[in-house]
Amino acid sequence: MSKPAPVFDVAAVRRDFPILEQEINGRAMVYLDSAASSQKPRPVIDTISAFYLTDNANVHRGLYELSRRATERFEAARRTMASFLNAGHEREVVWVRGATEAINLVAATWGAANLKPGDEVILTCLEHHSNIVPWQLVAQRTGAVLRYVDIDDQGRLRLDHLDQLLSARTRLMACGHVSNALGTINPIAEIARRVHAVGALLLVDGAQGAPHVRVDVQALDCDFYAVSGHKMCGPMGIGVLWGRRELLEAMPPYQGGGEMIDQVLPEASTWAAVPHKFEAGTPDVAGAVGMAAAADYLAAIGHEAMAAQEQQLIRHAQRALGNVPGVRVFGPVDPAERIAVFSFELAGVHPHDVATILDAEGIAVRAGHHCAQILMRRLQVPATTRASAYIYNTPDDFDRLAAALEVVRTVFA
Ligand code: 7TS
């Protein structure tokens, strides 16, 4: 099979990820589980380490040099994330633990303050549980009703169905930018136009979008955008909620504690300005600094180069998987409509058995429902095997995967 020329130097990128240079079960490891969590390049690890070695102190409190420095690093990281997302203002960037917390924050604060019985929240059947369960919790408390946009046979959202669901009762739509299970890239700007036309808001779960697609929250014209650091080369336990400033300002606080207040009186308190109103307690400062280093790392490669490289990888992977008898890949066929996340079934073999044999061959994939049980039900499969690639993966990785799938077939013949 011919190997297309990479549009950035993948070998150089791989040298930044020492974790990839190891053997698993006597074979050079192939890491194909980046949709669950990406690996971290040296510049991110070094930035976190340097923060603890030279700048660590609590933020927004001390009048001494180290605390000032930690605060400046923390707020500079916020500016980096604002520019990574093309936010209109750094105050629109709230530090959270990840996409899960970002969505819970909006559901619990905006949702509780704005949803009434009979109001509708539109989700899609592609969503990760993180973008379903928080809305179920607030719907149960407020009497709001959830609706789900269906997909077509390639796992693409049916915009005609969205049009049927949108009405004067719709208050918000919560939609993933990119599906973690199928890799589908959703047409967010188009969805925003339709959602805004009925006067509703659009929250985008960008956990899988930000690592792969250039995010411009102003061009997407969404109202909230949720990001996890650990899927875009940053550390675990840190993420960003971007929200329109006037929305964030109108929302009640999320958690109470230090840092989020202005005045604390015996019976009630007043709140700090956004974004600090939503950042109760000591934040993960090293995590924020590490996430900003990850955003800088991706920006240095360039989203256009990343996307072009990924398109080539998708074509190669489709050919390699397509040559294995019995493999059925879910999701969009056109590479332009997807990222390099491949959920598939292998006829007659349970996905957990596939993943176990792949592990014995040194290949890391995920098998299961991928926190997308609504989608699995829609696809009428109990589970899939999922191979998800990122900037450090090569065509060879998919050749190894295809060869290992032949081993699986032999074992189960
Ligand atoms: N939304 C999407 C689309 C996701 O893929 C994930 C994590 C989340 C939200 C939650 O992100 P967290 O960082 O707050 O946990 N997805 C996966 C996955 O596909 N396999 O493991 C985690």
Coordinates of C-alpha atoms and ligand atoms in Angstrom, one line a residue:
M1 CA 0.0 0.0 0.0
S2 CA 1.5 3.4 -1.0
K3 CA 2.2 5.8 1.9
P4 CA 1.2 9.4 1.2
A5 CA 3.6 12.2 2.1
P6 CA 2.9 13.7 5.5
V7 CA 2.2 17.4 5.6
F8 CA 4.1 17.8 8.9
D9 CA 7.0 15.8 10.2
V10 CA 5.2 13.1 12.2
A11 CA 8.6 11.5 13.1
A12 CA 9.6 14.8 14.7
V13 CA 6.3 15.0 16.5
R14 CA 6.7 11.4 17.7
R15 CA 10.0 12.3 19.3
D16 CA 8.1 14.7 21.5
F17 CA 6.1 11.8 22.9
P18 CA 8.6 9.5 24.7
I19 CA 5.7 7.3 26.0
L20 CA 5.2 6.0 22.5
E21 CA 8.6 4.5 22.3
Q22 CA 7.8 1.4 24.3
E23 CA 7.1 -2.2 23.7
I24 CA 3.8 -3.8 24.9
N25 CA 3.8 -7.6 24.9
G26 CA 7.0 -7.7 23.0
R27 CA 5.7 -5.5 20.2
A28 CA 6.3 -1.7 19.5
M29 CA 3.2 -0.1 21.0
V30 CA 0.6 1.3 18.7
Y31 CA -1.6 3.8 20.6
L32 CA -5.0 4.1 19.0
D33 CA -7.0 5.4 22.0
S34 CA -6.5 9.2 21.8
A35 CA -10.3 9.8 21.8
A36 CA -10.2 8.6 25.4
S37 CA -7.1 10.6 26.2
S38 CA -4.2 11.9 24.1
Q39 CA -0.6 11.5 25.1
K40 CA 1.4 14.5 26.3
P41 CA 4.4 16.0 24.5
R42 CA 7.6 16.9 26.3
P43 CA 6.9 20.7 26.1
V44 CA 3.7 20.2 28.1
I45 CA 5.4 17.9 30.6
D46 CA 8.3 20.3 31.0
T47 CA 6.0 23.3 31.4
I48 CA 4.2 21.6 34.2
S49 CA 7.4 20.5 35.8
A50 CA 9.0 23.9 35.5
F51 CA 5.9 25.5 37.1
Y52 CA 6.2 23.4 40.2
L53 CA 10.0 23.8 40.2
T54 CA 10.0 27.6 40.1
D55 CA 6.6 29.4 40.2
N56 CA 4.2 27.4 42.4
A57 CA 2.0 29.2 44.9
N58 CA -1.7 29.8 45.4
V59 CA -3.2 32.4 43.1
H60 CA -5.1 35.7 43.5
R61 CA -4.1 35.8 47.2
G62 CA -0.6 36.5 48.1
L63 CA 1.2 39.8 47.9
Y64 CA 4.5 38.1 47.5
E65 CA 6.5 37.5 44.3
L66 CA 5.8 33.8 43.9
S67 CA 2.0 34.2 44.2
R68 CA 2.1 37.1 41.8
R69 CA 4.1 35.0 39.3
A70 CA 1.7 32.0 39.7
T71 CA -1.3 34.3 39.2
E72 CA 0.2 35.8 36.1
R73 CA 1.0 32.3 34.7
F74 CA -2.6 31.3 35.4
E75 CA -4.2 34.3 33.8
A76 CA -1.8 34.2 30.9
A77 CA -2.9 30.6 30.3
R78 CA -6.5 31.9 30.3
R79 CA -5.5 34.4 27.6
T80 CA -3.8 31.6 25.6
M81 CA -7.0 29.5 25.7
A82 CA -9.1 32.6 24.8
S83 CA -7.0 33.1 21.7
F84 CA -7.0 29.3 20.9
L85 CA -10.8 29.5 20.8
N86 CA -10.9 33.0 19.3
A87 CA -13.0 34.2 22.2
G88 CA -14.0 37.8 22.2
H89 CA -12.6 38.3 25.7
E90 CA -10.5 36.4 28.1
R91 CA -13.2 36.8 30.8
E92 CA -15.3 34.4 28.7
V93 CA -12.9 31.6 29.6
V94 CA -13.8 29.7 32.8
W95 CA -11.4 27.0 34.1
V96 CA -13.1 23.8 34.9
R97 CA -12.0 20.1 35.4
G98 CA -12.9 19.1 31.8
A99 CA -15.8 19.0 29.3
T100 CA -17.9 17.1 31.8
E101 CA -17.7 19.8 34.4
A102 CA -18.2 22.5 31.8
I103 CA -21.5 21.0 30.7
N104 CA -22.6 20.3 34.3
L105 CA -21.9 23.9 35.1
V106 CA -24.1 25.3 32.3
A107 CA -26.9 22.7 33.0
A108 CA -26.9 23.4 36.7
T109 CA -26.7 27.2 36.6
W110 CA -28.2 28.4 33.3
G111 CA -30.6 25.4 33.2
A112 CA -31.9 25.8 36.8
A113 CA -32.3 29.6 36.3
N114 CA -34.0 29.4 32.8
L115 CA -35.8 26.1 32.3
K116 CA -39.5 25.8 33.1
P117 CA -42.0 22.8 32.8
G118 CA -42.6 22.1 29.2
D119 CA -39.5 23.9 27.9
E120 CA -37.4 21.7 25.6
V121 CA -33.7 21.0 25.4
I122 CA -32.5 19.3 22.2
L123 CA -29.7 16.8 22.3
T124 CA -28.6 14.4 19.6
C125 CA -28.3 10.6 19.6
L126 CA -24.5 11.0 18.9
E127 CA -23.9 12.6 22.4
H128 CA -21.4 11.4 25.0
H129 CA -23.1 10.7 28.3
S130 CA -21.5 13.9 29.6
N131 CA -23.8 15.8 27.3
I132 CA -26.9 13.8 28.2
V133 CA -27.0 13.1 31.9
P134 CA -26.4 16.7 33.1
W135 CA -29.5 17.7 31.0
Q136 CA -31.5 14.8 32.4
L137 CA -30.7 15.9 35.9
V138 CA -31.8 19.5 35.3
A139 CA -34.8 18.3 33.3
Q140 CA -36.0 16.2 36.3
R141 CA -35.6 19.2 38.5
T142 CA -37.3 21.8 36.3
G143 CA -39.9 19.8 34.3
A144 CA -38.1 20.5 31.0
V145 CA -38.3 17.9 28.2
L146 CA -35.4 16.4 26.3
R147 CA -35.6 15.7 22.5
Y148 CA -33.0 13.8 20.4
V149 CA -32.0 14.6 16.8
D150 CA -31.6 11.4 14.8
I151 CA -28.7 10.4 12.5
D152 CA -28.7 9.0 9.0
D153 CA -27.1 5.7 8.0
Q154 CA -23.6 7.2 8.0
G155 CA -23.9 8.7 11.5
R156 CA -24.5 12.3 10.3
L157 CA -27.0 14.5 12.1
R158 CA -30.3 14.7 10.2
L159 CA -30.8 18.5 10.0
D160 CA -34.3 17.9 8.6
H161 CA -35.1 16.1 11.9
L162 CA -33.6 19.0 13.8
D163 CA -35.9 21.4 11.9
Q164 CA -38.9 19.3 13.0
L165 CA -37.8 19.4 16.6
L166 CA -37.1 23.1 16.8
S167 CA -40.0 25.2 18.1
A168 CA -40.9 28.1 20.3
R169 CA -40.5 25.7 23.2
T170 CA -36.8 25.0 22.5
R171 CA -34.6 26.8 25.0
L172 CA -31.3 25.2 24.3
M173 CA -29.6 22.7 22.1
A174 CA -26.5 20.8 23.4
C175 CA -24.6 19.2 20.6
G176 CA -21.1 17.7 20.2
H177 CA -18.7 19.3 17.7
V178 CA -17.3 15.9 16.8
S179 CA -18.7 12.5 17.8
N180 CA -16.3 10.5 20.1
A181 CA -17.8 7.2 18.9
L182 CA -18.2 7.8 15.1
G183 CA -15.9 10.7 14.4
T184 CA -18.6 12.7 12.6
I185 CA -17.9 16.4 12.4
N186 CA -21.2 18.3 12.9
P187 CA -22.0 21.5 11.0
I188 CA -22.1 23.7 14.0
A189 CA -22.4 27.1 12.3
E190 CA -25.4 25.7 10.4
I191 CA -26.9 24.3 13.5
A192 CA -26.3 27.6 15.4
R193 CA -28.2 29.5 12.7
R194 CA -31.2 27.2 13.0
V195 CA -31.2 27.1 16.8
H196 CA -30.9 30.9 17.0
A197 CA -33.8 31.3 14.6
V198 CA -36.2 30.0 17.2
G199 CA -34.5 32.1 20.0
A200 CA -32.7 29.2 21.7
L201 CA -29.1 28.9 22.8
L202 CA -26.4 26.4 21.5
L203 CA -24.0 24.7 23.7
V204 CA -21.2 22.8 21.9
D205 CA -19.4 19.9 23.5
G206 CA -16.0 20.4 22.0
A207 CA -14.2 17.6 23.9
Q208 CA -13.4 15.9 20.5
G209 CA -13.6 19.1 18.4
A210 CA -10.9 21.2 19.9
P211 CA -8.2 18.5 19.5
H212 CA -8.8 18.1 15.8
V213 CA -10.6 21.1 14.3
R214 CA -9.7 24.8 14.4
V215 CA -12.2 26.3 16.9
D216 CA -13.4 29.8 16.4
V217 CA -16.3 30.3 18.8
Q218 CA -17.2 33.6 17.1
A219 CA -17.4 32.1 13.6
L220 CA -19.3 29.0 14.9
D221 CA -21.6 31.5 16.6
C222 CA -22.4 29.1 19.5
D223 CA -23.2 30.3 23.0
F224 CA -21.1 27.9 25.1
Y225 CA -18.2 25.7 24.1
A226 CA -16.7 22.9 26.4
V227 CA -13.2 21.6 26.1
S228 CA -11.1 19.0 28.0
G229 CA -7.3 19.6 28.2
H230 CA -6.4 15.9 28.2
K231 CA -7.7 15.1 24.8
M232 CA -5.7 17.9 23.2
C233 CA -2.2 17.0 24.5
G234 CA -2.8 18.7 27.8
P235 CA -3.0 17.3 31.4
M236 CA -6.0 15.5 32.9
G237 CA -8.3 17.3 35.3
I238 CA -8.3 20.6 33.5
G239 CA -10.6 22.1 30.9
V240 CA -12.3 25.2 29.7
L241 CA -15.8 26.4 29.5
W242 CA -16.2 29.3 27.0
G243 CA -19.4 31.2 27.3
R244 CA -20.8 34.5 25.9
R245 CA -20.0 37.1 28.5
E246 CA -23.5 38.4 29.0
L247 CA -24.8 34.9 29.5
L248 CA -22.1 34.1 32.0
E249 CA -22.8 37.3 33.9
A250 CA -26.5 36.6 34.1
M251 CA -25.9 33.0 35.4
P252 CA -26.0 32.2 39.1
P253 CA -22.7 30.7 40.5
Y254 CA -22.0 27.0 40.3
Q255 CA -20.1 26.0 43.5
G256 CA -19.6 28.2 46.5
G257 CA -16.3 28.8 48.2
G258 CA -13.2 31.0 48.2
E259 CA -12.3 33.0 45.2
M260 CA -15.8 33.2 43.7
I261 CA -17.1 35.9 46.1
D262 CA -17.0 39.6 46.5
Q263 CA -18.5 40.1 50.0
V264 CA -19.5 37.4 52.4
L265 CA -22.1 38.4 54.9
P266 CA -23.7 36.1 57.6
E267 CA -26.8 35.3 55.6
A268 CA -25.8 35.8 51.9
S269 CA -22.9 36.9 49.8
T270 CA -22.1 38.7 46.6
W271 CA -20.2 37.3 43.7
A272 CA -16.9 38.1 42.1
A273 CA -17.0 39.1 38.4
V274 CA -16.8 36.5 35.7
P275 CA -15.0 34.2 35.2
H276 CA -13.9 34.0 38.8
K277 CA -17.6 33.7 39.9
F278 CA -17.4 30.2 38.6
E279 CA -14.0 29.2 40.0
A280 CA -14.6 28.4 43.6
G281 CA -11.6 27.1 45.6
T282 CA -7.9 26.7 44.6
P283 CA -7.8 26.0 40.9
D284 CA -5.5 23.5 39.1
V285 CA -2.9 26.2 38.2
A286 CA -0.3 23.8 36.9
G287 CA -3.0 22.1 34.8
A288 CA -4.1 25.4 33.3
V289 CA -0.5 26.3 32.5
G290 CA 0.0 22.8 31.0
M291 CA -3.2 23.1 28.9
A292 CA -2.0 26.5 27.5
A293 CA 1.3 24.8 26.6
A294 CA -0.7 22.1 24.8
A295 CA -2.7 24.8 22.9
D296 CA 0.6 26.4 21.9
Y297 CA 2.0 23.1 20.8
L298 CA -0.9 22.4 18.6
A299 CA -0.9 26.0 17.2
A300 CA 2.8 25.5 16.3
I301 CA 2.0 22.5 14.2
G302 CA -1.0 24.4 12.8
H303 CA -4.6 23.2 12.5
E304 CA -4.5 23.3 8.7
A305 CA -1.5 21.0 8.7
M306 CA -3.1 18.7 11.3
A307 CA -6.3 18.5 9.4
A308 CA -4.5 17.8 6.0
Q309 CA -2.4 15.1 7.7
E310 CA -5.5 13.6 9.3
Q311 CA -7.3 13.5 6.0
Q312 CA -4.5 11.4 4.5
L313 CA -4.5 9.1 7.6
I314 CA -8.3 8.6 7.3
R315 CA -7.9 7.6 3.6
H316 CA -5.2 5.1 4.5
A317 CA -7.1 3.7 7.5
Q318 CA -10.2 3.3 5.4
R319 CA -8.3 1.3 2.8
A320 CA -6.5 -0.8 5.4
L321 CA -9.7 -1.6 7.4
G322 CA -11.6 -2.1 4.2
N323 CA -9.2 -4.9 3.2
V324 CA -10.0 -7.0 6.3
P325 CA -12.9 -9.3 5.6
G326 CA -15.8 -9.0 8.0
V327 CA -14.9 -5.4 9.2
R328 CA -17.7 -2.9 9.1
V329 CA -16.8 0.7 9.9
F330 CA -19.5 3.0 11.3
G331 CA -19.7 6.7 10.6
P332 CA -19.2 9.0 7.6
V333 CA -17.5 7.6 4.5
D334 CA -16.3 11.0 3.2
P335 CA -13.1 11.8 5.0
A336 CA -14.0 15.5 4.9
E337 CA -17.0 14.8 7.2
R338 CA -15.0 12.9 9.9
I339 CA -11.9 12.7 12.1
A340 CA -9.7 9.6 12.4
V341 CA -11.9 7.8 14.9
F342 CA -13.0 4.4 13.6
S343 CA -15.7 2.5 15.4
F344 CA -16.1 -0.9 13.8
E345 CA -17.4 -4.4 14.2
L346 CA -15.7 -7.6 13.1
A347 CA -18.3 -10.1 12.1
G348 CA -18.8 -12.8 14.7
V349 CA -16.3 -11.5 17.3
H350 CA -17.3 -9.5 20.4
P351 CA -15.5 -6.1 20.5
H352 CA -14.0 -7.0 23.9
D353 CA -12.4 -10.1 22.4
V354 CA -11.1 -8.0 19.5
A355 CA -9.5 -5.5 21.9
T356 CA -8.0 -8.2 24.1
I357 CA -6.2 -9.8 21.1
L358 CA -5.2 -6.4 19.8
D359 CA -3.6 -5.7 23.2
A360 CA -1.7 -9.0 22.9
E361 CA -0.4 -7.6 19.6
G362 CA 0.7 -4.3 21.3
I363 CA -2.2 -2.3 20.0
A364 CA -4.3 -0.1 22.4
V365 CA -7.9 0.5 21.4
R366 CA -11.1 0.9 23.3
A367 CA -14.1 -1.5 23.1
G368 CA -17.5 -0.9 24.6
H369 CA -20.3 1.6 24.3
H370 CA -17.9 4.6 24.4
C371 CA -20.2 6.4 26.9
A372 CA -22.7 6.7 24.0
Q373 CA -25.4 4.1 24.9
I374 CA -28.1 6.1 23.1
L375 CA -26.0 5.9 19.9
M376 CA -25.2 2.1 20.4
R377 CA -29.0 1.5 20.7
R378 CA -29.6 3.5 17.6
L379 CA -26.9 1.5 15.7
Q380 CA -28.4 -1.7 17.1
V381 CA -25.1 -2.9 18.4
P382 CA -24.1 -3.6 22.0
A383 CA -20.7 -2.2 21.6
T384 CA -18.0 -1.5 19.0
T385 CA -14.2 -1.6 18.8
R386 CA -12.8 1.9 18.4
A387 CA -9.4 2.9 17.0
S388 CA -8.8 6.6 17.4
A389 CA -5.8 8.4 16.0
Y390 CA -4.0 11.6 16.7
I391 CA -1.1 13.7 15.5
Y392 CA 1.5 11.1 16.3
N393 CA -0.2 8.2 14.5
T394 CA 1.1 7.0 11.2
P395 CA -0.3 4.9 8.3
D396 CA 1.9 2.0 9.6
D397 CA -0.2 2.1 12.8
F398 CA -3.3 1.2 10.8
D399 CA -1.4 -1.4 8.8
R400 CA -0.4 -3.0 12.2
L401 CA -4.1 -2.8 13.2
A402 CA -5.3 -4.4 10.0
A403 CA -2.7 -7.2 10.3
A404 CA -3.7 -7.8 13.9
L405 CA -7.3 -8.0 12.9
E406 CA -6.3 -10.8 10.6
V407 CA -4.9 -12.6 13.7
V408 CA -8.2 -12.0 15.4
R409 CA -10.0 -13.6 12.5
T410 CA -7.7 -16.6 12.5
V411 CA -8.2 -17.1 16.3
F412 CA -12.0 -17.0 15.8
A413 CA -12.2 -18.9 12.5
Ligands
7TS1 N1 -17.7 14.8 25.5 C1 -17.2 14.0 24.5 C2 -17.6 14.1 23.1 C3 -16.2 13.1 24.9 O1 -15.6 12.3 24.0 C4 -15.8 13.0 26.3 C5 -14.8 12.0 26.7 C6 -16.4 13.9 27.2 C7 -17.4 14.7 26.7 C8 -16.0 13.9 28.6 O2 -14.8 14.5 28.7 P1 -14.0 14.5 30.1 O3 -12.7 15.0 29.8 O4 -14.8 15.5 31.0 O5 -14.1 13.1 30.7 N2 -14.7 10.8 25.9 C9 -14.1 9.7 26.2 C10 -14.1 8.6 25.2 O6 -14.5 8.7 24.1 N3 -13.4 7.6 25.8 O7 -13.1 7.9 27.0 C11 -13.5 9.2 27.3

